[in-house]
């Protein structure tokens, strides 16, 4: 759309030349009478070129974070209602990947049942360490394939200890 207003901030580079460092664009997204939409785009210069980092997009009714989001140790939370992380509206494949350098936890502090579910395949991998699935009461695993039959596969390595000494062997269950 048309850029209505650009706010640029300039400073001096190491050669004492005037250089733009940040930019905010105010843009028309839809100028149809009665259903007008606009956006505000926040950009910073990276290696001498402007890059849009954040867009408040009235046309899509969303905030687009166009670069990695570093929370600096802070939480992402909702003050009221539920929070959903979804890729359903994605124009691409819609995969969701969560990778943790250390421990990854899904905690249900509400006291109700906790669910991890997938419409197709759900894979839990512990590539270099342990994977723990703990429950206060029950662990329920269900698989339902297209014909009503699904497959749950377990490959376990069980270590048995007696007074601090490992005495067990590996067990595989499929």
PDB file of C-alpha atoms in Angstrom:
ATOM      1  CA  UNK A   1       0.000   0.000   0.000  1.00  0.00           C
ATOM      2  CA  UNK A   2       0.847   3.678  -0.027  1.00  0.00           C
ATOM      3  CA  UNK A   3       3.278   4.885   2.635  1.00  0.00           C
ATOM      4  CA  UNK A   4       1.546   7.856   4.267  1.00  0.00           C
ATOM      5  CA  UNK A   5       4.328   8.928   6.575  1.00  0.00           C
ATOM      6  CA  UNK A   6       7.889   7.832   7.269  1.00  0.00           C
ATOM      7  CA  UNK A   7       9.707   8.733  10.443  1.00  0.00           C
ATOM      8  CA  UNK A   8      13.459   8.220  10.123  1.00  0.00           C
ATOM      9  CA  UNK A   9      16.134   8.704  12.768  1.00  0.00           C
ATOM     10  CA  UNK A  10      19.594   9.699  11.589  1.00  0.00           C
ATOM     11  CA  UNK A  11      22.979   9.771  13.256  1.00  0.00           C
ATOM     12  CA  UNK A  12      26.607   9.859  12.202  1.00  0.00           C
ATOM     13  CA  UNK A  13      28.545   6.765  11.165  1.00  0.00           C
ATOM     14  CA  UNK A  14      32.224   6.167  12.000  1.00  0.00           C
ATOM     15  CA  UNK A  15      33.235   8.268   8.955  1.00  0.00           C
ATOM     16  CA  UNK A  16      31.166  11.192  10.304  1.00  0.00           C
ATOM     17  CA  UNK A  17      28.628  10.802   7.445  1.00  0.00           C
ATOM     18  CA  UNK A  18      24.880  11.181   8.051  1.00  0.00           C
ATOM     19  CA  UNK A  19      23.288   7.718   8.297  1.00  0.00           C
ATOM     20  CA  UNK A  20      19.711   6.547   8.841  1.00  0.00           C
ATOM     21  CA  UNK A  21      19.577   4.031  11.707  1.00  0.00           C
ATOM     22  CA  UNK A  22      15.847   3.409  12.330  1.00  0.00           C
ATOM     23  CA  UNK A  23      12.586   3.908  10.422  1.00  0.00           C
ATOM     24  CA  UNK A  24       8.856   3.790  11.156  1.00  0.00           C
ATOM     25  CA  UNK A  25       6.446   3.612   8.185  1.00  0.00           C
ATOM     26  CA  UNK A  26       2.714   4.345   8.379  1.00  0.00           C
ATOM     27  CA  UNK A  27       1.074   2.540   5.460  1.00  0.00           C
ATOM     28  CA  UNK A  28      -2.377   2.170   3.872  1.00  0.00           C
ATOM     29  CA  UNK A  29      -3.333  -1.529   3.598  1.00  0.00           C
ATOM     30  CA  UNK A  30      -6.929  -1.084   2.391  1.00  0.00           C
ATOM     31  CA  UNK A  31      -8.441   2.297   1.467  1.00  0.00           C
ATOM     32  CA  UNK A  32     -11.971   0.986   0.786  1.00  0.00           C
ATOM     33  CA  UNK A  33     -14.483   3.438   2.318  1.00  0.00           C
ATOM     34  CA  UNK A  34     -15.897   2.124   5.587  1.00  0.00           C
ATOM     35  CA  UNK A  35     -13.394  -0.754   5.963  1.00  0.00           C
ATOM     36  CA  UNK A  36     -10.080   1.123   5.911  1.00  0.00           C
ATOM     37  CA  UNK A  37      -6.982  -0.715   7.188  1.00  0.00           C
ATOM     38  CA  UNK A  38      -3.500   0.532   7.963  1.00  0.00           C
ATOM     39  CA  UNK A  39      -0.214  -0.720   9.332  1.00  0.00           C
ATOM     40  CA  UNK A  40       2.784   0.583  11.220  1.00  0.00           C
ATOM     41  CA  UNK A  41       6.158  -0.986  10.403  1.00  0.00           C
ATOM     42  CA  UNK A  42       9.207  -0.684  12.642  1.00  0.00           C
ATOM     43  CA  UNK A  43      12.576  -1.078  10.949  1.00  0.00           C
ATOM     44  CA  UNK A  44      16.243  -0.956  11.900  1.00  0.00           C
ATOM     45  CA  UNK A  45      19.337  -0.898   9.751  1.00  0.00           C
ATOM     46  CA  UNK A  46      21.398  -4.088   9.773  1.00  0.00           C
ATOM     47  CA  UNK A  47      24.732  -4.026   7.926  1.00  0.00           C
ATOM     48  CA  UNK A  48      23.702  -0.829   6.145  1.00  0.00           C
ATOM     49  CA  UNK A  49      20.284  -2.019   4.905  1.00  0.00           C
ATOM     50  CA  UNK A  50      16.847  -1.380   6.416  1.00  0.00           C
ATOM     51  CA  UNK A  51      15.027  -4.459   7.770  1.00  0.00           C
ATOM     52  CA  UNK A  52      11.442  -4.494   9.050  1.00  0.00           C
ATOM     53  CA  UNK A  53      11.348  -6.156  12.462  1.00  0.00           C
ATOM     54  CA  UNK A  54       7.774  -5.584  13.620  1.00  0.00           C
ATOM     55  CA  UNK A  55       4.528  -4.777  11.812  1.00  0.00           C
ATOM     56  CA  UNK A  56       1.222  -3.837  13.426  1.00  0.00           C
ATOM     57  CA  UNK A  57      -1.050  -4.943  10.609  1.00  0.00           C
ATOM     58  CA  UNK A  58      -4.649  -3.701  10.625  1.00  0.00           C
ATOM     59  CA  UNK A  59      -5.488  -5.511   7.387  1.00  0.00           C
ATOM     60  CA  UNK A  60      -4.700  -8.918   8.914  1.00  0.00           C
ATOM     61  CA  UNK A  61      -5.714  -7.810  12.444  1.00  0.00           C
ATOM     62  CA  UNK A  62      -2.432  -9.084  13.870  1.00  0.00           C
ATOM     63  CA  UNK A  63       1.047  -8.136  15.012  1.00  0.00           C
ATOM     64  CA  UNK A  64       3.718  -9.616  12.738  1.00  0.00           C
ATOM     65  CA  UNK A  65       7.114 -10.249  14.320  1.00  0.00           C
ATOM     66  CA  UNK A  66       9.357 -10.601  11.273  1.00  0.00           C
ATOM     67  CA  UNK A  67      12.596 -11.533  13.069  1.00  0.00           C
ATOM     68  CA  UNK A  68      13.534 -13.793  15.985  1.00  0.00           C
ATOM     69  CA  UNK A  69      11.810 -12.833  19.218  1.00  0.00           C
ATOM     70  CA  UNK A  70      14.175 -12.749  22.208  1.00  0.00           C
ATOM     71  CA  UNK A  71      12.176 -12.473  25.414  1.00  0.00           C
ATOM     72  CA  UNK A  72      15.271 -11.730  27.511  1.00  0.00           C
ATOM     73  CA  UNK A  73      14.230 -14.278  30.143  1.00  0.00           C
ATOM     74  CA  UNK A  74      10.649 -12.959  30.369  1.00  0.00           C
ATOM     75  CA  UNK A  75       7.423 -14.926  29.936  1.00  0.00           C
ATOM     76  CA  UNK A  76       4.895 -14.879  27.144  1.00  0.00           C
ATOM     77  CA  UNK A  77       1.569 -14.844  28.935  1.00  0.00           C
ATOM     78  CA  UNK A  78      -2.056 -13.834  28.768  1.00  0.00           C
ATOM     79  CA  UNK A  79      -3.685 -11.735  31.462  1.00  0.00           C
ATOM     80  CA  UNK A  80      -7.156 -13.124  30.717  1.00  0.00           C
ATOM     81  CA  UNK A  81      -8.585 -16.093  28.852  1.00  0.00           C
ATOM     82  CA  UNK A  82      -6.742 -18.833  27.011  1.00  0.00           C
ATOM     83  CA  UNK A  83      -3.583 -18.749  24.922  1.00  0.00           C
ATOM     84  CA  UNK A  84      -3.249 -20.703  21.708  1.00  0.00           C
ATOM     85  CA  UNK A  85      -0.145 -21.275  19.607  1.00  0.00           C
ATOM     86  CA  UNK A  86      -1.309 -22.320  16.166  1.00  0.00           C
ATOM     87  CA  UNK A  87      -0.059 -22.712  12.612  1.00  0.00           C
ATOM     88  CA  UNK A  88      -3.513 -23.579  11.221  1.00  0.00           C
ATOM     89  CA  UNK A  89      -3.709 -20.369   9.149  1.00  0.00           C
ATOM     90  CA  UNK A  90      -0.231 -20.864   7.673  1.00  0.00           C
ATOM     91  CA  UNK A  91       0.163 -20.650   3.907  1.00  0.00           C
ATOM     92  CA  UNK A  92       3.040 -23.154   4.261  1.00  0.00           C
ATOM     93  CA  UNK A  93       3.014 -26.678   5.712  1.00  0.00           C
ATOM     94  CA  UNK A  94       2.141 -25.416   9.197  1.00  0.00           C
ATOM     95  CA  UNK A  95       4.681 -27.508  11.105  1.00  0.00           C
ATOM     96  CA  UNK A  96       5.457 -26.496  14.688  1.00  0.00           C
ATOM     97  CA  UNK A  97       8.843 -27.261  16.154  1.00  0.00           C
ATOM     98  CA  UNK A  98       9.906 -26.555  19.726  1.00  0.00           C
ATOM     99  CA  UNK A  99      13.615 -26.972  20.435  1.00  0.00           C
ATOM    100  CA  UNK A 100      15.122 -26.422  23.855  1.00  0.00           C
ATOM    101  CA  UNK A 101      18.836 -26.162  24.614  1.00  0.00           C
ATOM    102  CA  UNK A 102      18.151 -27.620  28.045  1.00  0.00           C
ATOM    103  CA  UNK A 103      15.012 -28.838  29.766  1.00  0.00           C
ATOM    104  CA  UNK A 104      11.648 -28.579  27.977  1.00  0.00           C
ATOM    105  CA  UNK A 105       8.567 -28.777  30.169  1.00  0.00           C
ATOM    106  CA  UNK A 106       4.843 -28.646  29.605  1.00  0.00           C
ATOM    107  CA  UNK A 107       3.219 -27.895  32.940  1.00  0.00           C
ATOM    108  CA  UNK A 108      -0.454 -27.702  33.802  1.00  0.00           C
ATOM    109  CA  UNK A 109      -0.817 -25.532  36.896  1.00  0.00           C
ATOM    110  CA  UNK A 110      -4.622 -25.382  36.657  1.00  0.00           C
ATOM    111  CA  UNK A 111      -5.373 -28.677  38.382  1.00  0.00           C
ATOM    112  CA  UNK A 112      -7.365 -30.078  35.431  1.00  0.00           C
ATOM    113  CA  UNK A 113      -6.321 -32.693  32.913  1.00  0.00           C
ATOM    114  CA  UNK A 114      -3.310 -31.826  30.769  1.00  0.00           C
ATOM    115  CA  UNK A 115      -3.265 -32.748  27.097  1.00  0.00           C
ATOM    116  CA  UNK A 116      -0.658 -32.995  24.367  1.00  0.00           C
ATOM    117  CA  UNK A 117      -2.343 -33.956  21.113  1.00  0.00           C
ATOM    118  CA  UNK A 118      -1.788 -33.956  17.371  1.00  0.00           C
ATOM    119  CA  UNK A 119      -4.148 -34.438  14.438  1.00  0.00           C
ATOM    120  CA  UNK A 120      -1.577 -36.575  12.605  1.00  0.00           C
ATOM    121  CA  UNK A 121       1.728 -37.669  14.148  1.00  0.00           C
ATOM    122  CA  UNK A 122       3.090 -36.678  17.547  1.00  0.00           C
ATOM    123  CA  UNK A 123       6.753 -37.402  18.117  1.00  0.00           C
ATOM    124  CA  UNK A 124       8.604 -36.946  21.396  1.00  0.00           C
ATOM    125  CA  UNK A 125      12.371 -37.345  21.065  1.00  0.00           C
ATOM    126  CA  UNK A 126      15.132 -37.082  23.605  1.00  0.00           C
ATOM    127  CA  UNK A 127      18.089 -36.946  21.272  1.00  0.00           C
ATOM    128  CA  UNK A 128      20.988 -36.675  23.696  1.00  0.00           C
ATOM    129  CA  UNK A 129      19.475 -37.104  27.110  1.00  0.00           C
ATOM    130  CA  UNK A 130      16.459 -38.384  28.998  1.00  0.00           C
ATOM    131  CA  UNK A 131      12.761 -37.989  28.216  1.00  0.00           C
ATOM    132  CA  UNK A 132      10.476 -38.031  31.232  1.00  0.00           C
ATOM    133  CA  UNK A 133       6.712 -38.338  31.120  1.00  0.00           C
ATOM    134  CA  UNK A 134       5.298 -37.937  34.610  1.00  0.00           C
ATOM    135  CA  UNK A 135       1.732 -37.790  35.859  1.00  0.00           C
ATOM    136  CA  UNK A 136       0.188 -37.395  39.274  1.00  0.00           C
ATOM    137  CA  UNK A 137      -2.270 -40.178  38.477  1.00  0.00           C
ATOM    138  CA  UNK A 138      -2.606 -41.691  34.994  1.00  0.00           C
ATOM    139  CA  UNK A 139      -0.685 -41.591  31.744  1.00  0.00           C
ATOM    140  CA  UNK A 140      -3.019 -42.353  28.860  1.00  0.00           C
ATOM    141  CA  UNK A 141      -1.701 -43.012  25.350  1.00  0.00           C
ATOM    142  CA  UNK A 142      -4.147 -43.281  22.452  1.00  0.00           C
ATOM    143  CA  UNK A 143      -3.510 -43.791  18.747  1.00  0.00           C
ATOM    144  CA  UNK A 144      -6.200 -43.871  16.110  1.00  0.00           C
ATOM    145  CA  UNK A 145      -5.339 -44.387  12.465  1.00  0.00           C
ATOM    146  CA  UNK A 146      -7.529 -43.741   9.428  1.00  0.00           C
ATOM    147  CA  UNK A 147      -9.170 -47.164   9.742  1.00  0.00           C
ATOM    148  CA  UNK A 148      -9.637 -46.865  13.487  1.00  0.00           C
ATOM    149  CA  UNK A 149      -6.345 -48.565  14.322  1.00  0.00           C
ATOM    150  CA  UNK A 150      -3.250 -46.662  15.338  1.00  0.00           C
ATOM    151  CA  UNK A 151       0.201 -47.583  16.467  1.00  0.00           C
ATOM    152  CA  UNK A 152       2.015 -46.709  19.660  1.00  0.00           C
ATOM    153  CA  UNK A 153       5.637 -47.735  19.660  1.00  0.00           C
ATOM    154  CA  UNK A 154       7.872 -47.861  22.719  1.00  0.00           C
ATOM    155  CA  UNK A 155      11.579 -48.387  22.625  1.00  0.00           C
ATOM    156  CA  UNK A 156      12.782 -48.274  26.184  1.00  0.00           C
ATOM    157  CA  UNK A 157      16.122 -48.603  27.870  1.00  0.00           C
ATOM    158  CA  UNK A 158      15.521 -49.557  31.474  1.00  0.00           C
ATOM    159  CA  UNK A 159      18.327 -49.299  33.993  1.00  0.00           C
ATOM    160  CA  UNK A 160      17.875 -51.189  37.238  1.00  0.00           C
ATOM    161  CA  UNK A 161      19.779 -50.085  40.340  1.00  0.00           C
ATOM    162  CA  UNK A 162      20.369 -51.879  43.620  1.00  0.00           C
ATOM    163  CA  UNK A 163      21.893 -49.782  46.424  1.00  0.00           C
ATOM    164  CA  UNK A 164      23.376 -47.296  43.963  1.00  0.00           C
ATOM    165  CA  UNK A 165      24.927 -49.963  41.734  1.00  0.00           C
ATOM    166  CA  UNK A 166      23.551 -50.496  38.223  1.00  0.00           C
ATOM    167  CA  UNK A 167      22.521 -54.149  37.903  1.00  0.00           C
ATOM    168  CA  UNK A 168      20.007 -54.043  35.025  1.00  0.00           C
ATOM    169  CA  UNK A 169      20.184 -54.447  31.261  1.00  0.00           C
ATOM    170  CA  UNK A 170      18.455 -52.734  28.347  1.00  0.00           C
ATOM    171  CA  UNK A 171      14.892 -53.818  27.561  1.00  0.00           C
ATOM    172  CA  UNK A 172      13.131 -53.093  24.270  1.00  0.00           C
ATOM    173  CA  UNK A 173       9.341 -53.139  23.988  1.00  0.00           C
ATOM    174  CA  UNK A 174       7.503 -52.543  20.690  1.00  0.00           C
TER     175      UNK A 174
END
